[in-house]
XYZ file of C-alpha atoms in Angstrom:
528
model
C 7.587 -45.642 7.883
C 10.057 -42.562 8.334
C 11.405 -43.008 4.775
C 8.353 -42.816 3.006
C 6.900 -39.871 4.709
C 9.770 -37.617 3.723
C 9.705 -38.539 0.808
C 6.434 -37.652 0.410
C 7.388 -34.356 1.541
C 10.369 -33.842 -0.586
C 8.008 -34.966 -3.437
C 5.265 -32.935 -2.861
C 4.236 -29.337 -4.528
C 5.123 -26.962 -1.259
C 6.967 -23.440 -0.855
C 10.666 -24.135 0.152
C 10.015 -23.009 4.009
C 6.511 -24.937 4.077
C 8.600 -28.272 3.232
C 10.883 -27.636 5.661
C 9.057 -26.483 8.386
C 7.003 -30.195 7.366
C 10.352 -32.016 7.605
C 11.344 -30.611 11.105
C 7.788 -31.517 12.006
C 8.225 -35.288 10.952
C 10.909 -35.275 12.664
C 9.400 -34.325 16.003
C 6.378 -36.966 16.146
C 8.873 -39.814 14.879
C 11.831 -39.424 17.881
C 9.267 -37.902 21.136
C 11.395 -34.952 21.083
C 10.188 -31.967 22.850
C 11.965 -29.382 19.553
C 13.663 -29.908 16.335
C 15.752 -27.362 14.947
C 17.178 -26.806 11.848
C 20.344 -24.201 11.750
C 22.140 -22.956 9.110
C 25.537 -22.554 9.227
C 26.635 -18.522 8.418
C 30.335 -17.046 8.716
C 30.495 -18.036 12.518
C 27.362 -18.529 13.398
C 23.833 -20.709 13.222
C 20.696 -19.215 11.742
C 17.482 -21.330 13.034
C 15.984 -21.715 9.691
C 12.776 -23.961 10.615
C 12.556 -25.470 14.183
C 9.347 -27.179 15.923
C 8.938 -27.140 19.186
C 10.674 -23.961 20.373
C 8.969 -20.552 21.559
C 9.163 -18.103 18.698
C 11.416 -15.643 19.313
C 14.194 -18.209 18.790
C 13.638 -18.489 15.569
C 15.652 -14.836 14.930
C 18.494 -16.032 17.580
C 21.372 -16.360 15.845
C 23.949 -18.413 17.765
C 27.838 -17.914 17.589
C 29.199 -21.180 17.381
C 32.458 -20.516 19.370
C 29.912 -19.093 22.900
C 27.906 -22.553 22.490
C 29.916 -25.292 22.872
C 27.469 -28.206 21.962
C 26.304 -26.219 18.906
C 30.804 -26.590 18.481
C 30.574 -30.366 18.956
C 28.122 -31.532 16.784
C 29.775 -29.098 13.951
C 33.307 -31.017 14.346
C 32.465 -33.907 13.942
C 30.368 -36.246 10.879
C 27.977 -38.798 12.736
C 25.273 -37.806 15.223
C 26.483 -36.692 19.078
C 24.508 -36.879 22.363
C 24.963 -35.302 24.805
C 24.650 -36.551 29.043
C 22.036 -35.650 31.135
C 24.566 -34.270 33.494
C 26.609 -32.936 30.813
C 28.321 -29.435 32.274
C 28.107 -28.076 28.138
C 25.602 -25.154 28.500
C 21.900 -26.063 25.834
C 21.922 -23.245 23.482
C 17.284 -24.479 23.936
C 17.124 -24.703 28.049
C 14.303 -22.229 28.688
C 13.398 -22.529 24.617
C 11.638 -25.199 24.669
C 8.009 -24.736 24.511
C 6.213 -25.802 28.127
C 3.112 -26.026 30.523
C 3.054 -24.176 33.948
C 5.125 -25.881 35.760
C 8.086 -27.720 33.159
C 11.255 -27.949 34.250
C 12.891 -25.335 31.522
C 16.056 -26.958 31.223
C 17.327 -29.379 28.783
C 18.141 -32.885 29.585
C 18.351 -34.489 26.559
C 20.296 -33.914 23.613
C 21.726 -35.285 20.255
C 22.795 -33.460 17.009
C 24.334 -33.671 13.470
C 26.072 -31.330 10.980
C 24.862 -31.335 8.201
C 27.190 -31.217 4.482
C 25.458 -30.508 0.951
C 27.628 -31.697 -1.779
C 29.940 -31.912 0.205
C 30.514 -28.994 2.115
C 29.488 -27.919 6.044
C 25.670 -26.486 5.433
C 24.947 -27.049 9.190
C 22.644 -29.037 11.580
C 19.721 -30.582 12.419
C 18.976 -30.406 16.395
C 16.951 -32.936 18.279
C 16.217 -31.698 22.339
C 13.580 -33.329 25.193
C 13.270 -31.939 28.996
C 13.869 -35.281 29.887
C 16.451 -37.632 30.381
C 16.629 -41.305 28.374
C 14.365 -39.475 25.247
C 16.651 -40.995 22.831
C 18.034 -44.393 23.153
C 21.408 -45.783 21.025
C 18.924 -47.106 18.153
C 17.502 -42.852 17.636
C 21.400 -42.506 17.392
C 22.030 -44.646 14.682
C 18.579 -43.415 13.157
C 19.476 -40.004 13.499
C 22.315 -40.897 11.049
C 21.119 -42.486 8.570
C 18.029 -39.633 8.372
C 21.183 -37.273 7.970
C 20.482 -38.434 3.894
C 17.347 -37.356 3.239
C 17.463 -34.118 4.911
C 20.229 -32.769 3.256
C 18.187 -34.356 -0.017
C 15.208 -31.911 0.894
C 17.479 -28.730 1.678
C 19.396 -28.913 -1.814
C 16.077 -29.126 -3.134
C 14.784 -26.039 -1.085
C 18.007 -24.342 -2.347
C 17.309 -25.625 -6.155
C 14.197 -24.238 -6.668
C 15.493 -20.501 -4.672
C 17.768 -20.123 -7.391
C 15.474 -21.443 -10.114
C 12.908 -18.465 -9.076
C 15.425 -15.785 -8.531
C 17.588 -16.554 -12.529
C 16.119 -13.392 -13.363
C 17.128 -11.106 -9.697
C 20.924 -13.132 -8.960
C 23.778 -12.766 -11.581
C 25.935 -16.070 -12.124
C 29.115 -13.877 -10.529
C 26.942 -13.584 -7.837
C 28.796 -15.841 -4.572
C 25.543 -17.694 -3.339
C 26.670 -17.677 0.562
C 26.313 -13.547 -0.137
C 22.452 -14.315 -1.055
C 21.944 -16.447 1.717
C 23.812 -13.659 4.454
C 21.614 -11.361 3.095
C 18.345 -13.021 4.074
C 20.024 -12.766 7.345
C 19.796 -9.388 7.614
C 16.690 -8.148 7.912
C 14.659 -10.285 9.998
C 10.267 -11.349 10.450
C 8.163 -13.960 9.389
C 4.810 -11.534 8.320
C 3.188 -11.247 5.325
C 3.544 -7.841 4.732
C 7.631 -8.146 4.863
C 7.749 -10.871 2.906
C 5.924 -9.397 0.617
C 8.699 -5.747 1.079
C 11.399 -7.911 0.278
C 10.268 -9.867 -2.816
C 9.824 -6.312 -4.469
C 13.162 -5.180 -3.331
C 14.737 -8.155 -4.899
C 12.878 -6.984 -8.228
C 13.339 -3.083 -7.925
C 17.046 -3.373 -6.483
C 17.809 -4.945 -9.904
C 16.275 -1.561 -11.675
C 18.417 1.618 -12.356
C 15.877 3.294 -10.382
C 16.519 5.689 -7.819
C 14.150 5.108 -4.836
C 13.077 6.390 -2.048
C 12.551 4.472 1.673
C 10.041 6.166 3.547
C 8.688 4.871 7.526
C 9.220 5.846 10.892
C 11.886 6.960 12.907
C 14.082 3.573 13.823
C 12.128 0.424 12.238
C 15.496 0.559 10.298
C 15.818 1.823 6.004
C 19.755 1.863 6.735
C 18.962 -1.878 6.614
C 17.120 -2.315 3.464
C 18.911 0.633 1.872
C 21.560 -2.200 1.724
C 19.021 -5.135 0.579
C 19.020 -2.271 -1.989
C 22.302 -1.677 -2.791
C 23.729 -5.939 -2.053
C 20.683 -7.171 -4.806
C 21.182 -5.143 -7.202
C 23.772 -5.493 -10.282
C 26.337 -2.150 -8.369
C 26.895 -5.325 -5.231
C 30.967 -5.313 -6.003
C 30.995 -1.692 -6.169
C 30.960 1.123 -2.868
C 27.441 2.428 -1.438
C 28.715 5.514 0.584
C 26.328 6.620 2.944
C 25.459 9.916 3.692
C 23.320 11.044 7.119
C 22.206 14.590 5.039
C 20.894 15.394 9.189
C 24.384 15.667 10.080
C 25.522 17.731 7.277
C 26.097 21.539 8.383
C 25.038 23.550 5.717
C 28.558 25.764 5.303
C 29.960 22.106 4.511
C 27.140 20.073 2.699
C 28.222 21.121 -0.765
C 31.849 20.042 -0.300
C 31.093 16.887 1.344
C 29.116 15.841 -1.775
C 30.813 17.272 -4.555
C 33.679 18.354 -2.805
C 37.028 20.975 -3.288
C 39.675 21.799 -4.595
C 42.706 23.257 -3.200
C 42.094 26.414 -1.961
C 38.718 27.023 -2.661
C 37.815 28.038 1.061
C 39.428 28.623 4.173
C 41.246 25.622 5.805
C 40.926 23.143 2.149
C 44.631 23.315 2.256
C 43.715 20.189 -0.365
C 42.155 19.481 -2.853
C 39.139 16.352 -2.180
C 36.977 14.541 -3.211
C 32.327 14.002 -2.612
C 31.099 11.818 -1.932
C 29.523 10.869 -5.033
C 33.015 10.488 -6.677
C 33.517 7.516 -3.946
C 30.037 6.360 -5.070
C 31.135 6.498 -9.071
C 29.819 3.406 -10.321
C 28.506 1.777 -6.795
C 25.377 3.553 -4.883
C 24.931 7.137 -2.893
C 22.597 6.829 0.525
C 21.311 9.515 1.313
C 19.632 9.131 4.652
C 17.946 12.043 5.963
C 17.656 13.727 2.936
C 14.374 16.019 3.925
C 17.073 17.402 6.662
C 19.097 18.822 2.723
C 19.012 22.229 3.010
C 17.248 24.095 -0.212
C 20.687 25.324 -1.264
C 22.145 21.634 -1.641
C 18.636 20.646 -3.005
C 19.635 22.660 -6.080
C 22.617 21.412 -6.809
C 21.716 17.793 -5.759
C 18.458 18.265 -8.169
C 21.277 18.746 -11.226
C 23.599 16.056 -10.633
C 20.738 13.599 -10.820
C 19.474 15.707 -13.936
C 23.399 15.693 -15.837
C 25.150 12.770 -13.950
C 27.656 15.764 -13.442
C 28.913 17.193 -10.393
C 31.538 20.848 -9.584
C 33.318 20.526 -7.146
C 33.422 23.518 -5.175
C 35.492 25.926 -6.725
C 36.215 24.322 -9.942
C 34.666 25.148 -13.672
C 34.387 22.202 -14.956
C 31.884 19.724 -14.428
C 32.352 16.129 -13.570
C 30.931 13.079 -15.092
C 29.570 9.825 -12.557
C 27.678 7.475 -12.633
C 26.175 7.002 -9.169
C 22.565 5.811 -8.190
C 20.740 7.285 -5.409
C 18.567 5.027 -2.435
C 17.807 7.852 -0.175
C 15.958 8.013 2.280
C 13.522 9.833 5.491
C 10.885 10.040 8.242
C 9.121 13.251 6.971
C 6.103 12.986 5.186
C 7.974 14.528 1.927
C 4.774 15.374 0.135
C 3.715 17.545 3.158
C 7.317 19.322 3.748
C 7.567 20.743 -0.467
C 3.550 22.502 0.152
C 5.521 23.882 3.447
C 8.340 25.575 1.030
C 11.552 23.060 2.939
C 11.272 20.615 -0.146
C 11.801 21.207 -3.558
C 9.137 19.994 -5.852
C 11.380 18.531 -8.436
C 14.086 17.051 -6.610
C 10.981 14.980 -4.454
C 9.600 13.799 -8.178
C 13.655 12.646 -8.638
C 14.416 10.345 -6.077
C 9.960 9.009 -5.359
C 10.696 7.553 -9.526
C 9.976 4.171 -6.968
C 8.779 4.956 -3.321
C 9.185 2.230 -0.859
C 7.911 2.357 2.366
C 8.727 0.166 5.376
C 6.470 -1.070 7.530
C 6.288 0.376 11.819
C 6.975 -2.735 14.418
C 3.798 -2.813 15.230
C 2.084 -3.075 11.715
C 4.451 -6.439 11.383
C 2.108 -8.571 14.116
C 4.732 -10.797 15.388
C 7.401 -10.007 13.672
C 8.754 -8.374 17.419
C 9.247 -11.544 18.970
C 11.578 -13.174 16.365
C 13.509 -9.673 16.675
C 13.359 -9.985 20.719
C 14.280 -13.007 20.567
C 17.870 -12.017 18.187
C 18.414 -9.286 20.826
C 18.169 -11.946 24.184
C 20.650 -13.831 21.941
C 23.177 -10.817 21.155
C 22.725 -10.117 24.959
C 23.006 -13.420 26.619
C 26.109 -13.473 24.164
C 27.514 -9.730 25.370
C 26.717 -10.294 29.820
C 27.554 -13.796 29.633
C 24.587 -15.763 30.622
C 23.593 -18.876 30.343
C 20.333 -18.146 28.761
C 18.386 -14.942 28.546
C 14.271 -15.705 27.698
C 11.162 -13.543 28.331
C 7.875 -14.725 29.758
C 5.036 -15.757 28.105
C 3.323 -12.290 29.707
C 6.333 -10.816 28.264
C 5.320 -11.742 24.395
C 1.929 -10.511 25.141
C 3.136 -7.002 26.218
C 5.709 -6.835 23.369
C 2.613 -7.889 20.668
C 0.965 -5.712 22.438
C 2.730 -2.172 22.275
C 2.922 0.236 20.288
C 6.654 0.659 19.645
C 7.117 3.756 18.966
C 10.350 3.700 18.099
C 10.096 1.400 16.293
C 13.239 -2.054 16.051
C 15.648 0.416 18.040
C 13.552 0.341 20.767
C 12.829 -3.143 21.537
C 16.590 -3.583 21.053
C 17.257 -0.905 23.660
C 13.963 -2.234 26.262
C 15.208 -5.714 25.850
C 18.729 -4.785 26.144
C 18.080 -2.763 29.707
C 15.340 -5.095 31.026
C 18.798 -8.487 30.772
C 20.690 -5.787 32.421
C 17.504 -4.925 35.299
C 17.626 -8.698 35.900
C 20.928 -9.067 36.598
C 21.543 -5.747 38.395
C 18.250 -7.637 41.369
C 19.915 -10.212 41.848
C 19.809 -12.867 38.796
C 22.403 -15.756 38.496
C 24.158 -15.385 35.548
C 24.432 -19.271 35.587
C 20.662 -19.879 35.581
C 18.039 -19.521 33.411
C 16.891 -16.386 33.515
C 13.571 -14.502 32.043
C 12.744 -11.592 31.584
C 8.914 -10.568 33.787
C 7.190 -7.999 32.480
C 7.997 -5.099 34.513
C 12.023 -5.696 33.826
C 10.379 -4.589 30.478
C 9.174 -1.366 31.447
C 6.804 -0.736 28.521
C 4.407 2.349 29.259
C 1.089 1.178 29.978
C 0.117 3.444 28.134
C 1.779 2.616 24.761
C -1.162 -0.010 24.142
C -1.384 -1.051 21.010
C -5.188 -0.629 19.386
C -4.452 -2.432 16.324
C -3.230 -5.262 17.967
C -5.724 -5.955 19.637
C -8.588 -4.971 17.417
C -6.604 -7.253 15.191
C -6.222 -5.628 11.887
C -2.776 -6.013 11.685
C -2.783 -2.348 9.949
C -0.874 0.177 12.117
C -2.795 3.451 10.264
C -2.239 5.564 13.660
C -2.437 4.922 17.470
C -2.292 6.654 20.535
C 0.340 5.513 22.881
C 2.716 7.735 20.449
C 0.985 10.824 21.634
C 0.409 12.427 24.863
C -1.735 9.683 26.550
C -2.377 12.046 29.767
C -4.004 14.848 27.277
C -6.454 12.177 26.100
C -6.845 10.741 29.804
C -7.501 14.041 31.418
C -9.562 15.255 28.616
C -13.519 15.095 29.205
C -14.326 11.387 28.409
C -15.896 10.455 24.561
C -17.507 7.709 26.454
C -21.156 7.501 27.950
C -20.328 5.554 30.908
C -23.533 5.584 32.006
C -24.521 4.572 28.215
C -25.068 0.749 26.911
C -21.478 -1.038 26.892
C -20.091 -0.386 23.028
C -17.888 -2.885 20.882
C -13.896 -2.131 21.080
C -14.030 -1.165 17.271
C -15.932 1.452 17.675
C -14.612 2.683 21.307
C -11.398 2.426 19.841
C -12.324 4.585 16.775
C -13.691 7.031 19.355
C -10.441 6.897 21.197
C -8.405 7.448 17.973
C -10.701 10.260 16.705
C -10.096 12.561 20.013
C -6.055 12.389 19.556
C -6.219 13.229 16.314
C -9.374 16.185 16.712
C -6.391 17.387 20.232
C -3.701 17.772 17.835
C -4.634 18.799 15.279
C -6.463 21.466 18.093
C -2.670 22.034 19.752
C -0.453 22.004 16.126
C -3.479 24.489 14.683
C -5.222 22.493 11.725
C -1.098 22.078 10.629
C -1.377 17.964 9.851
C 2.301 17.578 9.328
C 2.857 18.820 13.196
C 0.300 17.131 14.194
C 1.790 13.850 12.658
C 4.764 14.869 14.850
C 2.838 15.246 18.030
C 1.240 11.696 17.611
C 4.700 10.237 16.214
C 2.878 8.969 13.098
C 3.929 8.792 9.420
C 1.636 11.643 8.266
C 0.332 9.712 5.188
C -1.391 7.560 7.648
C -3.012 10.106 9.934
C -4.249 11.400 6.413
C -5.433 7.888 5.563
C -6.695 7.668 9.489
C -8.772 11.184 9.366
C -10.590 9.882 6.209
C -11.409 5.974 7.755
C -12.711 8.217 11.287
C -14.491 10.714 9.151
C -12.577 13.902 9.752
C -10.716 14.907 6.697
C -13.126 14.118 3.182
């Protein structure tokens, strides 16, 4: 009967991700397992591709095989591998199974099997249960017979992906490379998936790309993805942090210099443009470049030529430029801090990176990734979030985005151990360990709109809370949506008052992107 169900899943006209998810759900129901996970081997680690019965943050974990002896044992053998309930080997899913209050967190029955696709080790399939004796001898034999059907589903999924990407991926691109690229940027939200599809198309062009977004959203990861998906992926990707370039050395750093060009120039030196010749130059924080350097950069983008400091002869370079900034460059142009012609050269294809608060439950996927990193780093058996902590992460506004989330998880793990948590136990992180600011609640998450246009939390909440209330407490109750709009309007008005009407400065005070602030102001009726 199970074979017929799996065959129906294989032949059904379903998206590849849905097919694999349906497969693990079917296996979980058939075997009566607490959880089933399909893991892909990527270098030295196993990453979940589809799972059922595990908490959502588990999809973001990357299980280093050398740190998980059960997974290593499964990969080392072709057949089904099972573990006794009293096995001393820690289970990678301890504390990660979905459970109700009062249920045990430990896994007491576990079996798995390595998966081979076209004769090559692809990954593993694992089944876990909180009750000992769930998987008997017949179940273990049946799992081994099903391994071929699971491998067939993986082959079909991979074939579909290859067909869809024929126009984007060249024949000489290593197959493994594409899979590793996918694992760099974690998330399952529709907005992120749409952005990644867009990047796959624009990467194959030679257009300059401008990545915009708040601090901490991971613009460098998206720049690397653009390069790795492009026809220049076998050539160098050179990164320059423009904010760290002193004005006196910026020209030499970017374009190089000849011997004796300035005091201390004892040898000729190639600049970053020459180092990136044939490949990609990533100009991070491009909005911080001095105006004097902007003019020279514009000339290079227009003519494809650079001129070393102290040299008369120009040199040809073939470089694709990807730039990134957390500033709203049109504001910088209006204020005279950035050249309009350079802005238009860099922003041929602008790509806004969404803030973490606009990515829904992606925060849990990313949290799982950071939990596993800290579990390995600290030598802990299992590190997990309580349900209250998951809710707190989803409601927080994340003004520092992914970088802030990484720091929050790292601090919470260290605090838990310093307060007496035993490394050999399952350590659960409660909200008080996360130490999230009470005022920094993601208002957009409470509204349920997922847009993340702007929020109060990044601004000085004390200023808002201690000013005259915008809500008449003696009047009738109003909807949460109306209350939110009133609070947002007050925060924007206060920021504008403090900045004397300067929208760019107000956006920085609110710690939101300037373009999003303009959109919010129009929606609130503060701007035509």
